Tab-separated table of C-alpha atoms and ligand atoms in Angstrom:
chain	number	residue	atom	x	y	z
A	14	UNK	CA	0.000	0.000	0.000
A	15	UNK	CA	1.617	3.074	-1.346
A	16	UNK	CA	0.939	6.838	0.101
A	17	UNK	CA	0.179	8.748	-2.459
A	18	UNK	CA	2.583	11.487	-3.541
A	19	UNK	CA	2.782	13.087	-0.533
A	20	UNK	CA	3.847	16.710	-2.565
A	21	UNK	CA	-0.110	17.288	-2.149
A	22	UNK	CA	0.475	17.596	1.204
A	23	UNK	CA	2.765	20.659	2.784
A	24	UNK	CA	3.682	17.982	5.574
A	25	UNK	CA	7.472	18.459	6.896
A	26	UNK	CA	9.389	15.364	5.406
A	27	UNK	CA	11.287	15.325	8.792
A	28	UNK	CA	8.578	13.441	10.676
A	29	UNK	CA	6.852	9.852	10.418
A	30	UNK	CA	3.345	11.605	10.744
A	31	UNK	CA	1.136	8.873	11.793
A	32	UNK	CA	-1.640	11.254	13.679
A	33	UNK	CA	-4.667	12.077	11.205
A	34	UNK	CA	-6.403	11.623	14.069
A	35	UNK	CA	-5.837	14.575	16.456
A	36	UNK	CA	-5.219	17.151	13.409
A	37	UNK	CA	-5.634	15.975	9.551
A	38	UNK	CA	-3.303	17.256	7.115
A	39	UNK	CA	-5.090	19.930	4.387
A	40	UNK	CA	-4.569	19.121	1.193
A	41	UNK	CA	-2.495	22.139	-1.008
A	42	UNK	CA	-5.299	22.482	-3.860
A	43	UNK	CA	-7.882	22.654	-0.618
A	44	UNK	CA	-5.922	25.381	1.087
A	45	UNK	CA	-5.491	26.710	-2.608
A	46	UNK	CA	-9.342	26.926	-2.914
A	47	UNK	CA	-9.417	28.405	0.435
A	48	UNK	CA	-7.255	31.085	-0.390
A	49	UNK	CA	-9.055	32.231	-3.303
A	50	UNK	CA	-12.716	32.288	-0.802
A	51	UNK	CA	-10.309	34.610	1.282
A	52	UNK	CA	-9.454	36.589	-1.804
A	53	UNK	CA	-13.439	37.466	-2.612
A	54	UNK	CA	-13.353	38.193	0.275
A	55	UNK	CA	-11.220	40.999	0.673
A	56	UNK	CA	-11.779	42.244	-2.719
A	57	UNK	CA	-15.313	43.378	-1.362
A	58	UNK	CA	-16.628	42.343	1.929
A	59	UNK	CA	-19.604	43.889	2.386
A	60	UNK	CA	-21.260	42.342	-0.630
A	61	UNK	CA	-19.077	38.874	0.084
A	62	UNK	CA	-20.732	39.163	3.623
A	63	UNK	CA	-24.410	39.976	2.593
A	64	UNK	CA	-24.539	38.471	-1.435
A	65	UNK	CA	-22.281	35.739	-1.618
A	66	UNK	CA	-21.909	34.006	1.574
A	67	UNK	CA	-25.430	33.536	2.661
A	68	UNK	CA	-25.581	31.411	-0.483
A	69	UNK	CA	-22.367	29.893	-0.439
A	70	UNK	CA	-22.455	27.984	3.205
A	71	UNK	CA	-26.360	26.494	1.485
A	72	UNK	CA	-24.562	25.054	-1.210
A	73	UNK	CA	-21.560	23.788	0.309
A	74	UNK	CA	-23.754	22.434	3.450
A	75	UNK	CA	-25.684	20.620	0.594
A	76	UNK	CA	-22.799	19.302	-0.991
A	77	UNK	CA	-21.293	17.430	2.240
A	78	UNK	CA	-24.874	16.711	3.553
A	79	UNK	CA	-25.232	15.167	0.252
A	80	UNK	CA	-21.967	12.639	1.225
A	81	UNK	CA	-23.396	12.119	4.550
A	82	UNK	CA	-26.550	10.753	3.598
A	83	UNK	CA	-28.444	14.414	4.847
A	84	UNK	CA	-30.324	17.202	2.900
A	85	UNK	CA	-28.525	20.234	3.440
A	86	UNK	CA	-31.342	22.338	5.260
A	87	UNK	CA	-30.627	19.918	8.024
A	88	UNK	CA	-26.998	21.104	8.147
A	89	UNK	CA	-25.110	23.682	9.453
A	90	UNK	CA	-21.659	24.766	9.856
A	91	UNK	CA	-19.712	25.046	13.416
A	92	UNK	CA	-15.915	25.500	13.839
A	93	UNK	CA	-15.491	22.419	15.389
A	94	UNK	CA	-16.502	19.368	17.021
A	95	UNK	CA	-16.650	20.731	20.237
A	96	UNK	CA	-18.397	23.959	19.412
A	97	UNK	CA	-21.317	21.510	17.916
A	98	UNK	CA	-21.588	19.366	21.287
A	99	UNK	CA	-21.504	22.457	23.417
A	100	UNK	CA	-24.316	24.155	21.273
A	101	UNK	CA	-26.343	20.931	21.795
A	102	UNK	CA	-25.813	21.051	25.548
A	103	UNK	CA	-26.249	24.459	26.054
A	104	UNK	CA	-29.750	24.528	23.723
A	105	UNK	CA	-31.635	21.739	25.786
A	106	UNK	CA	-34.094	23.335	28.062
A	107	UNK	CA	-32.433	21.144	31.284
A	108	UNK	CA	-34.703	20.567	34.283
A	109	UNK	CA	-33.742	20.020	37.596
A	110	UNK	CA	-32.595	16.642	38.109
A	111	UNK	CA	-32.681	16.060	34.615
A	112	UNK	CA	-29.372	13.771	33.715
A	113	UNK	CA	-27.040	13.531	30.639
A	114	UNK	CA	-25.288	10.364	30.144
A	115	UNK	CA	-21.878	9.827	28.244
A	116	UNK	CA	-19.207	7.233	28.097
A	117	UNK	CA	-16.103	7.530	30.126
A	118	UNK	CA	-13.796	7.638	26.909
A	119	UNK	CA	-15.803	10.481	26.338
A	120	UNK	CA	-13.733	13.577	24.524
A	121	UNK	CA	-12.639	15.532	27.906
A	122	UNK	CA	-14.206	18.960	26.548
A	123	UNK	CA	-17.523	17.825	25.505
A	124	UNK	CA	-17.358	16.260	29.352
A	125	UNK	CA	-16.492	19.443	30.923
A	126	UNK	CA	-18.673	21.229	29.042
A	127	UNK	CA	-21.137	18.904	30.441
A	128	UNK	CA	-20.362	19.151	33.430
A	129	UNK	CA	-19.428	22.637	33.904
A	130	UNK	CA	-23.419	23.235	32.601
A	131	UNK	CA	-24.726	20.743	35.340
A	132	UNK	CA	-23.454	22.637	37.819
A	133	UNK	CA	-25.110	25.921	36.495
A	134	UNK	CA	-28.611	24.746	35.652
A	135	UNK	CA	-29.162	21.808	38.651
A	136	UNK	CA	-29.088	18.641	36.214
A	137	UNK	CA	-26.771	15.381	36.888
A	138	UNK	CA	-24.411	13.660	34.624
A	139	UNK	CA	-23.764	10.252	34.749
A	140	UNK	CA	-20.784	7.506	32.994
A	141	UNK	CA	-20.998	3.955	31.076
A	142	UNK	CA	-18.219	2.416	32.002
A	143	UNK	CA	-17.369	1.120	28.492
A	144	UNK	CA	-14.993	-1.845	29.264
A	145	UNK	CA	-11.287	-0.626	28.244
A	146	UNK	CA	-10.684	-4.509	26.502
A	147	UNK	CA	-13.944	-5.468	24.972
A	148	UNK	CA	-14.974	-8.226	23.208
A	149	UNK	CA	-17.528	-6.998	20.432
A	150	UNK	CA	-19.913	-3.920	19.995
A	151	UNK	CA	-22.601	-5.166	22.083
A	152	UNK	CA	-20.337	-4.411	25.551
A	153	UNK	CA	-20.687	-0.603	24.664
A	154	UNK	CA	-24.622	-0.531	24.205
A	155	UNK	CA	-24.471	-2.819	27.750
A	156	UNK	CA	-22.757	-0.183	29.240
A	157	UNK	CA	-25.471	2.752	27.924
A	158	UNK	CA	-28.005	0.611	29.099
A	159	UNK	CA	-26.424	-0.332	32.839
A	160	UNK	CA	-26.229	3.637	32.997
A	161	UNK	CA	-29.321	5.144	32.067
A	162	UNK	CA	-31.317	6.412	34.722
A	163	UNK	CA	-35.234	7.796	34.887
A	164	UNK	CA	-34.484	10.937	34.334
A	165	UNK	CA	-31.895	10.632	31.068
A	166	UNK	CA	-32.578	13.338	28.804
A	167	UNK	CA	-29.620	13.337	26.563
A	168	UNK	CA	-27.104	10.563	25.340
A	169	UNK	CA	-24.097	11.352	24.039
A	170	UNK	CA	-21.903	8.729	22.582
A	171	UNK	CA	-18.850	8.987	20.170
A	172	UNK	CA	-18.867	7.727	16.735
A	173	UNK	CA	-15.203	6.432	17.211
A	174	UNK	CA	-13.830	7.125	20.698
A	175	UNK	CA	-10.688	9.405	20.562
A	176	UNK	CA	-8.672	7.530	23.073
A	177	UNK	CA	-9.361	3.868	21.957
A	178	UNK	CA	-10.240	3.981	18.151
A	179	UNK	CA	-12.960	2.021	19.061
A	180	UNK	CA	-15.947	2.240	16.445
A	181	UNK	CA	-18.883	2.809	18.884
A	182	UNK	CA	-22.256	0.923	17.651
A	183	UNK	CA	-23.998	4.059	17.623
A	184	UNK	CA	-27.276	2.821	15.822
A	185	UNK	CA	-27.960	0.271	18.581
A	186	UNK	CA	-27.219	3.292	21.424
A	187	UNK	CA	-29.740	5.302	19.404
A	188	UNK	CA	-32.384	2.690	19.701
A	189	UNK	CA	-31.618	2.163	23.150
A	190	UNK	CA	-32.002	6.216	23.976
A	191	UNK	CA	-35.393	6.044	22.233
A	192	UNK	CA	-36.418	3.751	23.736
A	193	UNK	CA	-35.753	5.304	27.175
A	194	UNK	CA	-37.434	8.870	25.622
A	195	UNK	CA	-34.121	10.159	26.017
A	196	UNK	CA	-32.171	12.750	23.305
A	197	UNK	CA	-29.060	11.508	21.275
A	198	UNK	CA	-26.608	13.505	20.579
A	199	UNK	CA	-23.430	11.709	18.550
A	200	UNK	CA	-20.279	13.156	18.173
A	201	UNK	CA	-19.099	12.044	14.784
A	202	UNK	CA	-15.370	13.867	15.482
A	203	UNK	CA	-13.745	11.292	13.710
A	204	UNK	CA	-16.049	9.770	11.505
A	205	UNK	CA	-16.809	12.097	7.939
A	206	UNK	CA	-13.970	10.878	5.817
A	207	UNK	CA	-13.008	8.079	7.726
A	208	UNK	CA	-16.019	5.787	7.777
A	209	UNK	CA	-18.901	5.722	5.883
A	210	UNK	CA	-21.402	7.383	6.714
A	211	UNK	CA	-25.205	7.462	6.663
A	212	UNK	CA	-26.270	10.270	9.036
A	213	UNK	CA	-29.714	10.385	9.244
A	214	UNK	CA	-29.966	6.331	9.428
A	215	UNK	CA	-27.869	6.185	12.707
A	216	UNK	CA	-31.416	7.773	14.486
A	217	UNK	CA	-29.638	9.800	16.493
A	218	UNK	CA	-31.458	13.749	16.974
A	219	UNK	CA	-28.048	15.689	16.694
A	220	UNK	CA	-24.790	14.643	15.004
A	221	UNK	CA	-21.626	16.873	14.858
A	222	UNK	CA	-19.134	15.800	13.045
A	223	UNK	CA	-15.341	17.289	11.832
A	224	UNK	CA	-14.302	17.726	8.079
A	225	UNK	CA	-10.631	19.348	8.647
A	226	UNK	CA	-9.597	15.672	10.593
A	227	UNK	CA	-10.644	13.106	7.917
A	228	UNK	CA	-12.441	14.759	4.896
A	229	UNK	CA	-9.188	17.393	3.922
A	230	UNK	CA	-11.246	20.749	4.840
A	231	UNK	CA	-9.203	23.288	6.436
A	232	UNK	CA	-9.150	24.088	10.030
A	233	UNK	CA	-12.169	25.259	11.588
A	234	UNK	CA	-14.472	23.513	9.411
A	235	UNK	CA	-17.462	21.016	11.063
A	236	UNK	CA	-21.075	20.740	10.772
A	237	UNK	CA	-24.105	20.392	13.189
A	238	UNK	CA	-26.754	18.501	12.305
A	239	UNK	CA	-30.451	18.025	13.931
A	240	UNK	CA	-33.323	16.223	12.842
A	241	UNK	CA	-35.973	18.538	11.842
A	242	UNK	CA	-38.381	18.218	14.708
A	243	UNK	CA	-35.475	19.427	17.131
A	244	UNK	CA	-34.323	22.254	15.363
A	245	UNK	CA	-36.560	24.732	16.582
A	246	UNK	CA	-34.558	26.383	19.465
A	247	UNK	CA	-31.330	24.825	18.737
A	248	UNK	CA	-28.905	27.608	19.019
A	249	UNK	CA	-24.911	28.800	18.474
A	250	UNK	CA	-23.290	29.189	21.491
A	251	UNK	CA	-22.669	32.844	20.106
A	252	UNK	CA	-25.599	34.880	20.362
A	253	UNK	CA	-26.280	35.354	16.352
A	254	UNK	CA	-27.312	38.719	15.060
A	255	UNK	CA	-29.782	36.698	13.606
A	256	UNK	CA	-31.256	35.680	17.095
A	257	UNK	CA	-34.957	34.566	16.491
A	258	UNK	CA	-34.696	33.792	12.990
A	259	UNK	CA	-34.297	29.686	13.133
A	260	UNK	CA	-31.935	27.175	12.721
A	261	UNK	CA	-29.699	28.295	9.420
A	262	UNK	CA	-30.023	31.718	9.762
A	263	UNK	CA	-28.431	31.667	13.137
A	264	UNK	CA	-25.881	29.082	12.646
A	265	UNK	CA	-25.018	31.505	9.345
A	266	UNK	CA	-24.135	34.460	11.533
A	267	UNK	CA	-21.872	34.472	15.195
A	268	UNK	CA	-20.253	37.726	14.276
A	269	UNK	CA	-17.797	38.388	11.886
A	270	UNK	CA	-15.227	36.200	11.135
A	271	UNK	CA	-13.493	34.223	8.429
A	272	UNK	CA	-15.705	31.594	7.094
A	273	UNK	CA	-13.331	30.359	4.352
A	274	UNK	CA	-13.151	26.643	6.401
A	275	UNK	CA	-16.593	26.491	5.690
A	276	UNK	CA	-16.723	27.568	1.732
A	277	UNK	CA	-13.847	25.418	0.585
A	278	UNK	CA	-14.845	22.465	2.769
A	279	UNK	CA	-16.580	20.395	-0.415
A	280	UNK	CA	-12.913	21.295	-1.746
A	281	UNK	CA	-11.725	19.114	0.921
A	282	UNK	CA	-14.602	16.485	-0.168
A	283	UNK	CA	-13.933	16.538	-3.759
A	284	UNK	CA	-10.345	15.794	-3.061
A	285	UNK	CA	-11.260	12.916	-1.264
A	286	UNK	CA	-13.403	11.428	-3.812
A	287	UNK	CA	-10.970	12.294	-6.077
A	288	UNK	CA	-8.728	9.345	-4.008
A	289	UNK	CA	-11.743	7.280	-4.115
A	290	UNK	CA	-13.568	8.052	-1.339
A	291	UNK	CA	-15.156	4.673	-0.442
A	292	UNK	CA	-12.134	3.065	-1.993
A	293	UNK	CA	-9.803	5.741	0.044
A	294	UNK	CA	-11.669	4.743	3.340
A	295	UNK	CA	-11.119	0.846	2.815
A	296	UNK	CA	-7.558	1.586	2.318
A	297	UNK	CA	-6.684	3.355	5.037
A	298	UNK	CA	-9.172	1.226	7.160
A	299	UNK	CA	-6.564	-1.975	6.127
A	300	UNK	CA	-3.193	0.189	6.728
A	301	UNK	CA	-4.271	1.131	9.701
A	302	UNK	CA	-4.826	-2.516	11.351
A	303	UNK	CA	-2.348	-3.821	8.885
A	304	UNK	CA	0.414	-1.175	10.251
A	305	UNK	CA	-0.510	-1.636	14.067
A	306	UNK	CA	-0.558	-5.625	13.674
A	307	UNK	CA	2.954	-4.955	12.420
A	308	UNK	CA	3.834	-2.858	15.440
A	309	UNK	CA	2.391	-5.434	17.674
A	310	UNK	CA	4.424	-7.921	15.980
A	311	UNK	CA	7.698	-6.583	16.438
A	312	UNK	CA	7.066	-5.137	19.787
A	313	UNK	CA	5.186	-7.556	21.527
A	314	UNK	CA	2.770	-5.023	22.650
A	315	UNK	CA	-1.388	-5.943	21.866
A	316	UNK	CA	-3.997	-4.578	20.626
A	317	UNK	CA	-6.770	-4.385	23.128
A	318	UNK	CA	-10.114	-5.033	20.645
A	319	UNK	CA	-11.596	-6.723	17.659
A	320	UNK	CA	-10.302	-5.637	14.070
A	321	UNK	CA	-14.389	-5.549	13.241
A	322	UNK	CA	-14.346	-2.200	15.602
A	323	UNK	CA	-11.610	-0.578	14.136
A	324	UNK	CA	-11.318	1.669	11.227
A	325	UNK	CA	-8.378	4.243	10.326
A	326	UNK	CA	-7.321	4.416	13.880
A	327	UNK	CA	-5.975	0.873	15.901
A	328	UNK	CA	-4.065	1.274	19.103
A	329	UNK	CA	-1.652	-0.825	20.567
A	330	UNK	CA	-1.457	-0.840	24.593
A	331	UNK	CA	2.358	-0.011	25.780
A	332	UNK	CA	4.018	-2.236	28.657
A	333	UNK	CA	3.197	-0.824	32.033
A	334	UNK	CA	6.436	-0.026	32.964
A	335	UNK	CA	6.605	3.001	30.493
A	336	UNK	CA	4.040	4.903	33.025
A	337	UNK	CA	0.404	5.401	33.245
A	338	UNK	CA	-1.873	8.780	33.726
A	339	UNK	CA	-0.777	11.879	31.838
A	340	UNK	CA	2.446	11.982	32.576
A	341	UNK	CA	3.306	8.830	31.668
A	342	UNK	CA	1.471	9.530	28.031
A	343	UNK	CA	3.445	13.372	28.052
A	344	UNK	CA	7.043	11.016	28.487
A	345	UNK	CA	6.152	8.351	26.062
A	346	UNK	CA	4.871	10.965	23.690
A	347	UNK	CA	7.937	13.168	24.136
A	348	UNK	CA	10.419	10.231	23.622
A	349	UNK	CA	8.429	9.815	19.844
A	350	UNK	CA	8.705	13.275	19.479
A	351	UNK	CA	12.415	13.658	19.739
A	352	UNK	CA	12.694	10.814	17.338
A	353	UNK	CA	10.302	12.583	14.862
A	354	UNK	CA	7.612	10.463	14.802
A	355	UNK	CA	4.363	12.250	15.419
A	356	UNK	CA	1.828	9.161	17.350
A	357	UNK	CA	-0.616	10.122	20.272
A	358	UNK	CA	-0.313	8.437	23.987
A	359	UNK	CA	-3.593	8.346	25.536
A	360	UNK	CA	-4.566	6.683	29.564
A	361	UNK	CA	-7.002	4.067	29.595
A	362	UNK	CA	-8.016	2.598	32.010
A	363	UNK	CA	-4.626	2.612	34.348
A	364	UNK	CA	-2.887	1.664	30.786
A	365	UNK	CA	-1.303	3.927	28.250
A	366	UNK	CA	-2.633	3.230	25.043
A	367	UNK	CA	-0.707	4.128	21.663
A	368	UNK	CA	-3.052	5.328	18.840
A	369	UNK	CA	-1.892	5.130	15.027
A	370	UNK	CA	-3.763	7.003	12.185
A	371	UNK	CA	-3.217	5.871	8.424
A	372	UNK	CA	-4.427	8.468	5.914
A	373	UNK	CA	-3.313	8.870	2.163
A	374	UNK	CA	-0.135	9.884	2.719
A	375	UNK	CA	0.621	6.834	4.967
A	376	UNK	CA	1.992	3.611	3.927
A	377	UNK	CA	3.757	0.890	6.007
A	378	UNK	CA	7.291	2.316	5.871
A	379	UNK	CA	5.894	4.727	8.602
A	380	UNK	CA	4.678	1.989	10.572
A	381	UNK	CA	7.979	0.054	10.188
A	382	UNK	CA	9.625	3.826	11.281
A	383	UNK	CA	7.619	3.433	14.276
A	384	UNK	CA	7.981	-0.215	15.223
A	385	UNK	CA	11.699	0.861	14.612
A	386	UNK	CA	11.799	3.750	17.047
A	387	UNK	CA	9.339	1.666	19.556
A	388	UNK	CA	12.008	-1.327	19.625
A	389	UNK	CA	15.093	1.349	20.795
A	390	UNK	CA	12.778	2.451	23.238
A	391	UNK	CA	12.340	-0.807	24.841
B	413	LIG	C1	-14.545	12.194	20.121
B	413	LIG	C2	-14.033	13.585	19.917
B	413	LIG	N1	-14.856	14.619	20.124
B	413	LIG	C3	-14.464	15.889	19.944
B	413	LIG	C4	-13.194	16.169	19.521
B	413	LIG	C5	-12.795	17.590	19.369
B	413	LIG	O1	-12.587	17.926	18.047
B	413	LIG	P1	-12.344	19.446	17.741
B	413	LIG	O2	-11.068	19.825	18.388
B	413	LIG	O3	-12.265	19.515	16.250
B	413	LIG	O4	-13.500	20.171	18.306
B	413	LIG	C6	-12.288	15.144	19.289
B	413	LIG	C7	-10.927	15.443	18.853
B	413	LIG	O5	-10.095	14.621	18.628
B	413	LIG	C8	-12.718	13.817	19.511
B	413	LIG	O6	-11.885	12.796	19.331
């Protein structure tokens, strides 16, 4: 499995890059594009501002709605992952008592921000203890259920879970929330790009999801979208100048700023499908376990769950005497570092777990790099 040229790229040649995950890598024809939105810009913003853009996020949220199975009236744009989760949160009209369940691998901001709003408006949150080792998808949707309470009014679950890689059976979690007359709110972080993807048939009533990690937009670029019957007083977490106006036409407006992530994001999408997309996400879904089985090879080191619940990302758990917490992650991670090889170290569960990435520009000379640096470690 070849990368492909990785010229298309502006990546340093220095460094064994093997973390798509935490930050993609933009394409240079998508930060091209996105240069020239940033030219209209300038050249006239007032009429950019009030002619052009209104019109331009509708057809770009279209276009990526249209790869994620949704119409684009259900989509909007948000800077990030995080911003979309916290406008969820902060939107729900909580009730004392009221509680809002996630996992434990939960993303740490979307917890805080969770948590942080429990304290303000008197409602509980509560954790599934997803097992760190699991045997198959149905463990996760156990752990939803063991957690949910009377009173659950949102779910939030991750598409793929940022410190395991683990591909989270979200459709079954959304059944299960229904079920309970609870909300669902899934945060898709990881999952445009790098797994195929069928929003509206998960059944979940919000999903946010990132285009600058897997689908090549620039930074700042993610959508937010709701199922039409919960729409209606879903708001930014920026008070829009177009308060009181609906869904679109608030998410359209949160001040000024530079929406070029946004307008040059189905750049980012048509370079993808330009590597194939489906073909693309098969690809990197087989480096990925192909690379880490490698790593576990040579190493000796495991990987904690079933290939079936892995996609782009596969983990491999390090040996216990390399540390555990986040300092133990911050010395592992540093040691990569200094031999320029860019891999995350996240704790789990009392272990430190070591999360590869394969994109396009990957192939398994990186992975060898990194079994290679690994071994000199140990
Ligand atoms: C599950 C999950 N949620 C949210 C985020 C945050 O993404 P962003 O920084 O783009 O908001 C991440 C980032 O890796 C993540 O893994």
């Amino acid at each position: 499995m070849n990368a492909l040229s990785r010229r298309l790229w502006t990546l340093a040649p220095s460094w064994r890059y093997l973390n798509n995950g935490s930050f993609g890598a933009c394409p240079r024809a998508v930060l091209k594009e996105q240069d020239r939105w940033r030219a209209r810009l300038e050249r006239q913003a007032v009429v950019f501002m009030d002619d052009e853009l209104p019109g331009g996020l509708r057809r770009a949220a279209a276009d990526i709605g249209g790869f994620v199975g949704a119409r684009g009236e259900d989509v909007v744009f948000v800077d990030n992952a995080t911003t979309g989760a916290n406008a969820v949160l902060r939107s729900l009209p909580w009730r004392r008592g009221e509680r809002c369940l996630l996992a434990d691998t939960a993303y740490p901001a979307v917890r805080f921000a969770a948590e942080r709003l429990a304290a303000e408006r008197g409602f509980g949150v509560d954790y599934a203890r997803v097992p760190a080792r699991l045997g198959g998808p149905e463990e996760v949707v156990q752990a939803f259920e063991r957690a949910l309470r009377p009173r659950t009014r949102l779910v939030v679950v991750d598409h793929i879970a940022a410190p395991t890689a683990l591909v989270f059976p979200v459709r079954q979690v959304a059944r299960l929330a229904k079920a309970a007359g609870a909300r669902l709110l899934v945060d898709g972080a990881h999952a445009p790009g790098q797994i195929p993807l069928d929003i509206p048939a998960v059944g979940a009533d919000y999903y946010t999801g990132n285009l600058h990690k897997w689908l090549f937009a620039p930074k700042g670029s993610a959508i937010l979208w709701a199922r039409r019957s919960v729409q209606d007083g879903l708001v930014p977490v920026v008070t829009s100048n177009n308060a009181g106006q609906g869904f679109l036409e608030e998410f359209a407006w949160t001040g000024t700023r530079d929406p070029s992530p946004w307008l040059s994001a189905p750049a980012g999408l048509a370079f993808h499908r330009r590597l194939g997309a489906g073909r693309l996400m098969a690809r990197n879904r087989a480096l990925a376990w192909q690379g880490a089985s490698l790593v576990a090879e040579k190493t000796g080191f495991s990987i904690p769950g079933p290939r079936s619940m892995y996609a782009a990302m596969v983990p491999v758990v390090l040996p216990r005497r390399w540390g555990s917490g986040r300092p133990g992650a911050e010395r592992v991670h540093a040691a990569l570092q200094k031999r320029k090889v860019e891999v995350p170290v996240f704790p789990v569960g009392g272990e430190l777990y070591l999360r590869m990435s394969a994109q396009a520009y990957n192939d398994l000379d990186d992975f060898k790099a990194l079994a290679r640096v690994l071994l000199s470690l140990l």
